CSV table of C-alpha atoms in Angstrom, one decimal:
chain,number,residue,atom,x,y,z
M,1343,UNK,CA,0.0,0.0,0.0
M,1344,UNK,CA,1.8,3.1,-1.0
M,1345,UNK,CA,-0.8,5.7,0.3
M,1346,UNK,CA,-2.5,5.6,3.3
M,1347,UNK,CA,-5.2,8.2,4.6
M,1348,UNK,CA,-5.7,7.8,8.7
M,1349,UNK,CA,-9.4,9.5,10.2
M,1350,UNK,CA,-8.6,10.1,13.9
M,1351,UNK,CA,-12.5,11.3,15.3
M,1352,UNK,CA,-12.5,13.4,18.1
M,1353,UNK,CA,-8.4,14.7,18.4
M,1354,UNK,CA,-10.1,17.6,21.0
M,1355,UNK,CA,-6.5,18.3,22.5
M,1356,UNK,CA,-4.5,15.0,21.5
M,1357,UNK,CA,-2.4,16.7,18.9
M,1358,UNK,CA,0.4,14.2,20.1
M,1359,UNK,CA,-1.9,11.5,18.9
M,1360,UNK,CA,-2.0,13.1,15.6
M,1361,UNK,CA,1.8,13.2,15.5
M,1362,UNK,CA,1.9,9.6,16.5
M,1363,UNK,CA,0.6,9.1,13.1
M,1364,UNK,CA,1.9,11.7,10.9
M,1365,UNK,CA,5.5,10.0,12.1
M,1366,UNK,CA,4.3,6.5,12.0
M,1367,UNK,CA,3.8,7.2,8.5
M,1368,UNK,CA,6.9,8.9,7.5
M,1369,UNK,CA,9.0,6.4,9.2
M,1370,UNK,CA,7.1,3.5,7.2
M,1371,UNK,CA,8.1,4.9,4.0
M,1372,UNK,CA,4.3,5.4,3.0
M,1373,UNK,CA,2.9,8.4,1.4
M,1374,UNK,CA,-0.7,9.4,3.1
M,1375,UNK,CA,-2.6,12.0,5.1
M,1376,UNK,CA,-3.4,12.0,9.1
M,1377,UNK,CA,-7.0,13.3,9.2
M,1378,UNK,CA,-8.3,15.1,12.1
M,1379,UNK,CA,-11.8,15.9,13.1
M,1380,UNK,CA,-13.4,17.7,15.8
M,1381,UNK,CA,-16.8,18.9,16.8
M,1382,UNK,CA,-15.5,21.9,18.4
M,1383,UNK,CA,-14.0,24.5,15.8
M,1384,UNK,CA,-11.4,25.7,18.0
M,1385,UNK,CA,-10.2,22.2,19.2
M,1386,UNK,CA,-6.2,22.4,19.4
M,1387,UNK,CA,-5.8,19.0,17.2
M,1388,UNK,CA,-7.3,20.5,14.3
M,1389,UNK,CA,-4.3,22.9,13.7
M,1390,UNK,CA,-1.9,19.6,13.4
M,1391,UNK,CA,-3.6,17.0,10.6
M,1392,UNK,CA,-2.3,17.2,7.1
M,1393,UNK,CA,-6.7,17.8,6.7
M,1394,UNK,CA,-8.7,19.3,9.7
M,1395,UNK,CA,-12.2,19.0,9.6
M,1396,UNK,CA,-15.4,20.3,12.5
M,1397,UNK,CA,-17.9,17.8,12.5
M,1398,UNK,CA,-21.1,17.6,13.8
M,1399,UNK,CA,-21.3,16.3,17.8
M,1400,UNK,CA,-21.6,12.5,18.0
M,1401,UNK,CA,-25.3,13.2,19.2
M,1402,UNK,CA,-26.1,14.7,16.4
M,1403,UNK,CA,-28.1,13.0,13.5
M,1404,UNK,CA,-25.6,13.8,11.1
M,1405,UNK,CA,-22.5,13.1,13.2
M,1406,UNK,CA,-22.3,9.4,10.9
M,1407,UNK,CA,-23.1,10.9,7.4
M,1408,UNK,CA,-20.3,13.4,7.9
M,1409,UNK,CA,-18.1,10.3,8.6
M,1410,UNK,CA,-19.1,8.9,6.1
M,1411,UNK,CA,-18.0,11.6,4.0
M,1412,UNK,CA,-15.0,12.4,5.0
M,1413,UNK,CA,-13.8,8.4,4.3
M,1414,UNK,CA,-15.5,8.7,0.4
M,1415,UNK,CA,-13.8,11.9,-0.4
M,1416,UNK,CA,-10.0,10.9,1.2
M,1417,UNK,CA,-10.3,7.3,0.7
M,1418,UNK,CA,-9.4,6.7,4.1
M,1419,UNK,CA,-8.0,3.5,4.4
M,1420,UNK,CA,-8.0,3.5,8.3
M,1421,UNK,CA,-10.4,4.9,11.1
M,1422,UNK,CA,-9.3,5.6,15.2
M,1423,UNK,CA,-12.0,6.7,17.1
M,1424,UNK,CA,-10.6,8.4,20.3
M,1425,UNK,CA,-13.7,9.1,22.7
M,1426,UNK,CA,-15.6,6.6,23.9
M,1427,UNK,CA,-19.0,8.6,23.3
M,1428,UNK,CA,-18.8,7.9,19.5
M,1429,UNK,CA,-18.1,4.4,19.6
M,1430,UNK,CA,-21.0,3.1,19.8
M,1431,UNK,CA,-22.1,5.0,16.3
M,1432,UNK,CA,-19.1,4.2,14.8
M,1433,UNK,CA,-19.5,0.3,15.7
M,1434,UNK,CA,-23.0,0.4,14.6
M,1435,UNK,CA,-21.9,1.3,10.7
M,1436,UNK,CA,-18.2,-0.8,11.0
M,1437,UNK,CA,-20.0,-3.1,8.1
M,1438,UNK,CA,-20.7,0.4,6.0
M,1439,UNK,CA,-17.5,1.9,6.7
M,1440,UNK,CA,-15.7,-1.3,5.6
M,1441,UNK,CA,-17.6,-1.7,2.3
M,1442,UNK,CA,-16.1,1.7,1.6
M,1443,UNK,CA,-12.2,-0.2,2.3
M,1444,UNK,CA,-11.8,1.4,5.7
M,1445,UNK,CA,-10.1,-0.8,8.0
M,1446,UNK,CA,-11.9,0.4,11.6
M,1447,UNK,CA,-10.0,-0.1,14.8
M,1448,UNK,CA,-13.0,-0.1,17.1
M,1449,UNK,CA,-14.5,-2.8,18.5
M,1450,UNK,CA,-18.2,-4.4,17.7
M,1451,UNK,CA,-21.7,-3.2,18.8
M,1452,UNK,CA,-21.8,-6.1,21.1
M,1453,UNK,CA,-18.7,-5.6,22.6
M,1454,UNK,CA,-19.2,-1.8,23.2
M,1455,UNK,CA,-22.7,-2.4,24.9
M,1456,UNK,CA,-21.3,-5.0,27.1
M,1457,UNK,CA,-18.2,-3.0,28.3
M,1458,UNK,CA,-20.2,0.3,28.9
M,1459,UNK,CA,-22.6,-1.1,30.8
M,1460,UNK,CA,-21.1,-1.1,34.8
M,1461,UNK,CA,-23.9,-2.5,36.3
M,1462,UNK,CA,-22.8,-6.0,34.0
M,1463,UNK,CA,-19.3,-6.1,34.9
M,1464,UNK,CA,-19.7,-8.7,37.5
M,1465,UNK,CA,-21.6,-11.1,35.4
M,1466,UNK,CA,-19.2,-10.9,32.5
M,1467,UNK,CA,-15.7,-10.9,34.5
M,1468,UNK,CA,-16.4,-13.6,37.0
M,1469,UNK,CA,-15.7,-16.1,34.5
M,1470,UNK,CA,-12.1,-14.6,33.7
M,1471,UNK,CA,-11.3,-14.7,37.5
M,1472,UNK,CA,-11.3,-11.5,37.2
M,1473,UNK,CA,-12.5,-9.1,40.3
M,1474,UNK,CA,-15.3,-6.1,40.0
M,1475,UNK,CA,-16.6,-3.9,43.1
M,1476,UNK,CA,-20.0,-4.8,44.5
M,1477,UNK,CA,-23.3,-3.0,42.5
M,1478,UNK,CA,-26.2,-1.7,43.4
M,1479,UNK,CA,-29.1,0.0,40.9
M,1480,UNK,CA,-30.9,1.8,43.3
M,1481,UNK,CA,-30.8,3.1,46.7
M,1482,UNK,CA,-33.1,1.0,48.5
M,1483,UNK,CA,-30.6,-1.8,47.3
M,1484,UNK,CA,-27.6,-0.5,48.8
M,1485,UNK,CA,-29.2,0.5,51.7
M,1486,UNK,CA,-30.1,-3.2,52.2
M,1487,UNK,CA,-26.5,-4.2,51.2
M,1488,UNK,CA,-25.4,-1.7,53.8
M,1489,UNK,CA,-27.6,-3.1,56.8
M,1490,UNK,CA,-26.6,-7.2,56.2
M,1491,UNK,CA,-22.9,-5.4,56.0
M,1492,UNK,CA,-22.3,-6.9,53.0
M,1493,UNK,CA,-20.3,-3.0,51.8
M,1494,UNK,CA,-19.5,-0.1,54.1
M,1495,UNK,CA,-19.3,3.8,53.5
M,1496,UNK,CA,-17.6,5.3,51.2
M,1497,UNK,CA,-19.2,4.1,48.3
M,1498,UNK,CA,-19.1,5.6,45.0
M,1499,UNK,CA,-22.6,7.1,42.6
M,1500,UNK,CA,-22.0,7.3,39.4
M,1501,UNK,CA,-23.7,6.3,35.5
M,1502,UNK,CA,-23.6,3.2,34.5
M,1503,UNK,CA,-22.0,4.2,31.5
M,1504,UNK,CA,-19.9,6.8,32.8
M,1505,UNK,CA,-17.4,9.1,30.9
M,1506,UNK,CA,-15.0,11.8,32.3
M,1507,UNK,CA,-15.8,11.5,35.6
M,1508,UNK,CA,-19.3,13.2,34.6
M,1509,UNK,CA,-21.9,12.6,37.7
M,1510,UNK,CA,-19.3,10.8,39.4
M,1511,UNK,CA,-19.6,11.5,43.6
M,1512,UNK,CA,-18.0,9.6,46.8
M,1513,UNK,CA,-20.3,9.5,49.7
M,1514,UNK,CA,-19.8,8.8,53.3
M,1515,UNK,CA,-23.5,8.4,54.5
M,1516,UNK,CA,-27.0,7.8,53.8
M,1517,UNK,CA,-28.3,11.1,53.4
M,1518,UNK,CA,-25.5,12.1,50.8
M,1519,UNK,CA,-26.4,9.0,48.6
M,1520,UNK,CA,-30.0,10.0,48.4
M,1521,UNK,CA,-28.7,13.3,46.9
M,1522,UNK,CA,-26.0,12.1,45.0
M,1523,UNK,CA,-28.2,9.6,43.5
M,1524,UNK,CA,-30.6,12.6,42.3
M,1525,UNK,CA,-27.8,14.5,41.1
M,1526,UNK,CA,-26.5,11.8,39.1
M,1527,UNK,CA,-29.9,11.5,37.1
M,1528,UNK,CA,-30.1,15.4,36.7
M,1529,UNK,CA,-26.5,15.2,35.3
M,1530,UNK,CA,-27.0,12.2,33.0
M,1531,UNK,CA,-29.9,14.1,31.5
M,1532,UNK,CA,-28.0,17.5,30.9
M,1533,UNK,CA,-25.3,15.3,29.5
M,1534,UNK,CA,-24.4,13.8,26.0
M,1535,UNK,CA,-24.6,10.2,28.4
M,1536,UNK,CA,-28.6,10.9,28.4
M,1537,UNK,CA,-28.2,10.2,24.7
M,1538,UNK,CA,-26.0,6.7,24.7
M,1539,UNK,CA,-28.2,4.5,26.0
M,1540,UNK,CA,-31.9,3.5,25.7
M,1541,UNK,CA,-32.4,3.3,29.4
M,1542,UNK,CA,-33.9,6.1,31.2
M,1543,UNK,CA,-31.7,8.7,33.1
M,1544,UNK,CA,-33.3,7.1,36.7
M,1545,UNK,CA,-32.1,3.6,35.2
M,1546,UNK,CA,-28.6,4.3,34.4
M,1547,UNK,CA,-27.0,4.9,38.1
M,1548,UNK,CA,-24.9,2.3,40.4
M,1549,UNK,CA,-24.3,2.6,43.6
M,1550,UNK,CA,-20.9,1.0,44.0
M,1551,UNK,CA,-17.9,-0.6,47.1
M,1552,UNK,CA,-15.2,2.1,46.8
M,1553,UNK,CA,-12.0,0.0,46.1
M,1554,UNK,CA,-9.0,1.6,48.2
M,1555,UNK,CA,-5.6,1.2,47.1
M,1556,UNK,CA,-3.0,2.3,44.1
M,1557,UNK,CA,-4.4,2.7,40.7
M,1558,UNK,CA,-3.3,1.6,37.3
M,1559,UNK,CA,-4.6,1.9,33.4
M,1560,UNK,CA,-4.3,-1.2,31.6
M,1561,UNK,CA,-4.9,-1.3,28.1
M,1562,UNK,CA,-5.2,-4.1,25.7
M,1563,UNK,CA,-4.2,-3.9,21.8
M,1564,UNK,CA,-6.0,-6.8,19.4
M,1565,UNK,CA,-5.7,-6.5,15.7
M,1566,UNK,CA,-8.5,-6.6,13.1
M,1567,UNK,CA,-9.4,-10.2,13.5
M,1568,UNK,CA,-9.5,-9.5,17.3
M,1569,UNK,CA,-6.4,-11.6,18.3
M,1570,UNK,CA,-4.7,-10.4,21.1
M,1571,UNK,CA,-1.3,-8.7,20.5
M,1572,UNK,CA,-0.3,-6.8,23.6
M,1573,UNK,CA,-0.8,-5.1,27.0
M,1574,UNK,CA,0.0,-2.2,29.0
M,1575,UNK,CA,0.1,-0.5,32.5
M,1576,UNK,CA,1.3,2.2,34.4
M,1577,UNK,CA,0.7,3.2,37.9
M,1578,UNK,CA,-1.3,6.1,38.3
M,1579,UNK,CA,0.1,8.7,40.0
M,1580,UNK,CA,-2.1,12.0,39.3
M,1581,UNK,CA,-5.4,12.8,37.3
M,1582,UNK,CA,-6.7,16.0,35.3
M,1583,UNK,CA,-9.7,16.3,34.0
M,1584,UNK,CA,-10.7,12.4,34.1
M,1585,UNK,CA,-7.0,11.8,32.0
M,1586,UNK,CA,-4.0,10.5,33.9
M,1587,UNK,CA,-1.8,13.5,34.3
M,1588,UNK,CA,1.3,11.6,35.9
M,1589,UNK,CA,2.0,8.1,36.0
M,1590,UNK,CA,4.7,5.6,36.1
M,1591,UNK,CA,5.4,2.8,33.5
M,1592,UNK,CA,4.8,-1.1,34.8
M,1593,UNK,CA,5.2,-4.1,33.5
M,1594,UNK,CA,3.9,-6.3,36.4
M,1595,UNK,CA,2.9,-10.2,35.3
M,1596,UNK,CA,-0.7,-10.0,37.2
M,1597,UNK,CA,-1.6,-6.5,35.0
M,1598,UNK,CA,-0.2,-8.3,32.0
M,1599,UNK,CA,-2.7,-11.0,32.8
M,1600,UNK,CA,-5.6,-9.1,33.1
M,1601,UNK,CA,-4.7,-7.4,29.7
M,1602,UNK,CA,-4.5,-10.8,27.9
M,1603,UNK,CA,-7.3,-12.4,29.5
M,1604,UNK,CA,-9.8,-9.0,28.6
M,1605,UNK,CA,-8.7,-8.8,25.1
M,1606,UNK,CA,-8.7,-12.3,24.3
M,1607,UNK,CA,-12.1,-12.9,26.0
M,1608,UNK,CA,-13.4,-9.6,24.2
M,1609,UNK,CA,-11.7,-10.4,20.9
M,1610,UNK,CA,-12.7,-6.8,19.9
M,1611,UNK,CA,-10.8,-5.1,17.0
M,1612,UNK,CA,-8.1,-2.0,18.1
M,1613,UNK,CA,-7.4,-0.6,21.4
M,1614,UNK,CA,-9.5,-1.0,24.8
M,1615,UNK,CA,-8.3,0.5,28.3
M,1616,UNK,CA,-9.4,-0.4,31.9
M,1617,UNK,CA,-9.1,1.3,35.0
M,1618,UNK,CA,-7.9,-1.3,37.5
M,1619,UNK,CA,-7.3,-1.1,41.1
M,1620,UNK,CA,-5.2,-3.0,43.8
M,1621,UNK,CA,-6.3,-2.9,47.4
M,1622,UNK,CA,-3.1,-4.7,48.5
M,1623,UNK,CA,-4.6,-8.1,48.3
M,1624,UNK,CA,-6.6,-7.9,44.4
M,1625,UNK,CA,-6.9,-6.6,41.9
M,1626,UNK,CA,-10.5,-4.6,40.4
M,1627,UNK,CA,-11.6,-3.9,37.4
M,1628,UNK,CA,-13.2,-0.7,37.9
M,1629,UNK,CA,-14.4,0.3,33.9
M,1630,UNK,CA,-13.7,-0.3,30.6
M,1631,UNK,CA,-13.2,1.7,27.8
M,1632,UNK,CA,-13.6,0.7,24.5
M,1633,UNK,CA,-11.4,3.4,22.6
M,1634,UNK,CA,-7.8,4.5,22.2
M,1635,UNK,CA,-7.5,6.1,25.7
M,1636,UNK,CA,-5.7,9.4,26.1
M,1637,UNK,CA,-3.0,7.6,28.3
M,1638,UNK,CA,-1.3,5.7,25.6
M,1639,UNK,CA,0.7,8.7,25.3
M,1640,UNK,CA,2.9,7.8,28.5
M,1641,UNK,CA,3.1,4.3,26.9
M,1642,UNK,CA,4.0,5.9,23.6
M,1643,UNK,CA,6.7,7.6,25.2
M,1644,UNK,CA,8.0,4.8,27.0
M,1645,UNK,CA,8.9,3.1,23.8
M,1646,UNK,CA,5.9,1.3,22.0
M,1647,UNK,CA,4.2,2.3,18.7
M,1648,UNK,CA,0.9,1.6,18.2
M,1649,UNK,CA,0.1,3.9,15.3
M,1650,UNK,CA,3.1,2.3,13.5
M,1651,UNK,CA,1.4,-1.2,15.0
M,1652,UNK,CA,-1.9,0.2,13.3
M,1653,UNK,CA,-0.5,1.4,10.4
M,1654,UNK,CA,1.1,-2.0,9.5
M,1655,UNK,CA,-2.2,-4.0,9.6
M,1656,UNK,CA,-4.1,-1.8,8.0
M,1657,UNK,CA,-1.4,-2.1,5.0
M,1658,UNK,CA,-1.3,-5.8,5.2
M,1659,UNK,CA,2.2,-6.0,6.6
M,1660,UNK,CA,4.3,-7.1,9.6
M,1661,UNK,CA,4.0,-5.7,13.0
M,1662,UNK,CA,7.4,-5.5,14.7
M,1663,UNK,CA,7.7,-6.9,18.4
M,1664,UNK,CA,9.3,-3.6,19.6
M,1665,UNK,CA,6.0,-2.2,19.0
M,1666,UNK,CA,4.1,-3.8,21.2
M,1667,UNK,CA,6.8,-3.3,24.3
M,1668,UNK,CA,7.2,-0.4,26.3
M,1669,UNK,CA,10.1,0.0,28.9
M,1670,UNK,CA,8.8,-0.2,32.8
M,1671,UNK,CA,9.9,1.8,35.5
M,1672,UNK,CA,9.6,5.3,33.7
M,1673,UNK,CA,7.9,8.0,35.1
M,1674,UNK,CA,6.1,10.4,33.4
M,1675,UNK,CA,3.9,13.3,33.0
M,1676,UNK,CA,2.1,15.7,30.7
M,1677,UNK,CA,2.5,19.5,29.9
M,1678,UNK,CA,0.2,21.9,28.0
M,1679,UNK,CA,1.1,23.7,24.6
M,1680,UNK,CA,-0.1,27.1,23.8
M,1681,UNK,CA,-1.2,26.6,19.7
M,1682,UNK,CA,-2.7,29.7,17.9
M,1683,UNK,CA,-6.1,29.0,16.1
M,1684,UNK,CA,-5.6,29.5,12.7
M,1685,UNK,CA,-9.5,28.7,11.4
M,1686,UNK,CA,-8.9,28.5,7.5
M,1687,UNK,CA,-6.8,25.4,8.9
M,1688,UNK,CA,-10.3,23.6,9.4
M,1689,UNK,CA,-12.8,22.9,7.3
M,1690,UNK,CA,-16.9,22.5,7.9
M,1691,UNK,CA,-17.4,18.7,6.9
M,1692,UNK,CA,-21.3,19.1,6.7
C-alpha cells in the first residue's frame, strides 16, 4: 500500500496523537494524510492533521453521514476513534464503513454495549477470575447491602455508562447518597450520556464498594481479527480532568494477565483501556473503555508504537515486536502547549 489516509474522530486536544501518526507514516516509507476531526471548531488538534475538519457532535443526527463523507472523499483507508462517546455509532456502521475499504479499529456493537454497561461487569468478568466492586441499581438496594454489611461507607454514585468523571460523587453516609443519586440522574440528563443508551436517566445509576488502594490503566491492543497482541500498565500517580496526568510505566505479570485475559475474552478489533485497582490483596476492574485512551501517550513515550502497529495491519504488513513493548519503570507526565487557532486550517465537513 503506497498511500494511506488515517481519520482520527474526536483529536479535542490529542495533537500528540495526531503526531503519533503523521510519524508512523513517514518512518514506514508510506505516502498518506493523518486526518483530524473535531466537533469543536477551536479544538487544538485540528491545527496539526495534514486535513482538519469540524464535524457535527456524536449526538447529532448527522455526526455518521459526515463520517461517512469524509472516508468517500480521502479514501481513508484507516479509522481511530478516540472518545468513547462515539463508539457506539461508529460500531453500529463498521460493516458500511468497511464496504467503503476502511479498516476500523474499534471494537463491535456487542462488545461496546457489554463494556459500557457497569452495572454488568460482575456477570461478565467472574468467568475470567477477574475481580469487579460490589453493584447496586438503586438506593433502597444499597441500603439493604449496607444493613446485612455486605459494603460499608464510602461508596461511589455514578452512570452506569460513565465518561469523564461526569456525575461521578463519593459518599460517606446515607443522606448524601440519596442526593448524590438525584444529582447523578439530573446530570446524566444535561449530558451527552442521556443520549448513549436506551435506558432512562433514573435507570442508568450504580451505587458502587469504593475500592482503596493504588491505581493503574491497563490497556489491551488486538488486531483486526480481534487476536490479542499486547498489554500495557502504568501506575497512576495523578489525574486531570478524568485523564491521567502523571504516572509511572509497569510491566507487572498480574496487570499483563488481566490485559491478555480482557482482550482475548473480548476479541474486539483495536485498542480498549481499563481502570484497574489494587487494594493490596486484588486486583479490580473498575471500567472499561472501549477506545484508544488518552493515556497511551505515556506508553507511547516509553517506547511502543501503536500507530506504527496500526499502520502496518491496515497495510497488510508485519507488526514489529518492539512495537508492542514499552520499557517499565519510567515516570512520566504531561505539559500543556499554547497553539494559535488559525480557522482556514479547518474545514466544515457538513
Amino acid at each position: 500500500m503506497n498511500l494511506l489516509n488515517i481519520l482520527l474522530t474526536s483529536t479535542a486536544r490529542r495533537i500528540d496523537f495526531v503526531g503519533f501518526f503523521q510519524d508512523a507514516l513517514k518512518n514506514a516509507g508510506i505516502d498518506g494524510k493523518v486526518i483530524a476531526t473535531d466537533p469543536e471548531h477551536n479544538a487544538p488538534s485540528l491545527q496539526a492533521g495534514d486535513e482538519n475538519y469540524v464535524i457535527p457532535h456524536q449526538t447529532d443526527s448527522n455526526y455518521m453521514e459526515s463520517i461517512l463523507e469524509i472516508c468517500k472523499k480521502h479514501h481513508v483507508n484507516c479509522l481511530v476513534p478516540l472518545n468513547d462517546w462515539e463508539v457506539p455509532s461508529i460500531s453500529a456502521h463498521k460493516e458500511e464503513l468497511e464496504k467503503l475499504g476502511v479498516s476500523v479499529f474499534a471494537p463491535d456493537s456487542t462488545i461496546v454495549n457489554k463494556v459500557r454497561d457497569k452495572a454488568k461487569y460482575r456477570e461478565l468478568l467472574d468467568p475470567l477470575g477477574i475481580k469487579t466492586p460490589l453493584s447496586y441499581l438503586n438506593v433502597e438496594d444499597a441500603k439493604k447491602a449496607l444493613e446485612k454489611q455486605e459494603v460499608s461507607f464510602p461508596l461511589i454514585v455514578k452512570p452506569r455508562n460513565g465518561s469523564a468523571s461526569i456525575a461521578v460523587e463519593i459518599i460517606d453516609n446515607l443522606e448524601d447518597m440519596e442526593f448524590a443519586y438525584e444529582q447523578a440522574i439530573r446530570k446524566i440528563k444535561e449530558s451527552p450520556l442521556d443520549g448513549a443508551t436506551s435506558r432512562e436517566p433514573e435507570e442508568n445509576v450504580i451505587i458502587q464498594e469504593v475500592v482503596e488502594g493504588d491505581k493503574f490503566s491497563v490497556d489491551m491492543f488486538n488486531d483486526l481479527n480481534g487476536r490479542f497482541l499486547t498489554s500495557f500498565a502504568r501506575k497512576q500517580l495523578g489525574m486531570r480532568g478524568g485523564d491521567i496526568d502523571r504516572c509511572i510505566t509497569v510491566n507487572s505479570p498480574e496487570l499483563t494477565e488481566i490485559g491478555r485475559q480482557l482482550g482475548n475474552s473480548f476479541g474486539h478489533a483495536g485498542y480498549m483501556n481499563a481502570d484497574v485497582y489494587f487494594n493490596g490483596t486484588d486486583y479490580y476492574v473498575i471500567d472499561i473503555n472501549p477506545r484508544f485512551g488518552g493515556g497511551y501517550a505515556f506508553t507511547h513515550a516509553a517506547g511502543a508504537n501503536i500507530p506504527a502497529a496500526i499502520i502496518a495491519l491496515t497495510a497488510g504488513k508485519q507488526v514489529q515486536e518492539e512495537w508492542l513493548r514499552q520499557k517499565p519503570d519510567i515516570e512520566l507526565a504531561r505539559h500543556d502547549t499554547v497553539v494559535p487557532i488559525n480557522n482556514q486550517q479547518v474545514m466544515q465537513a457538513f
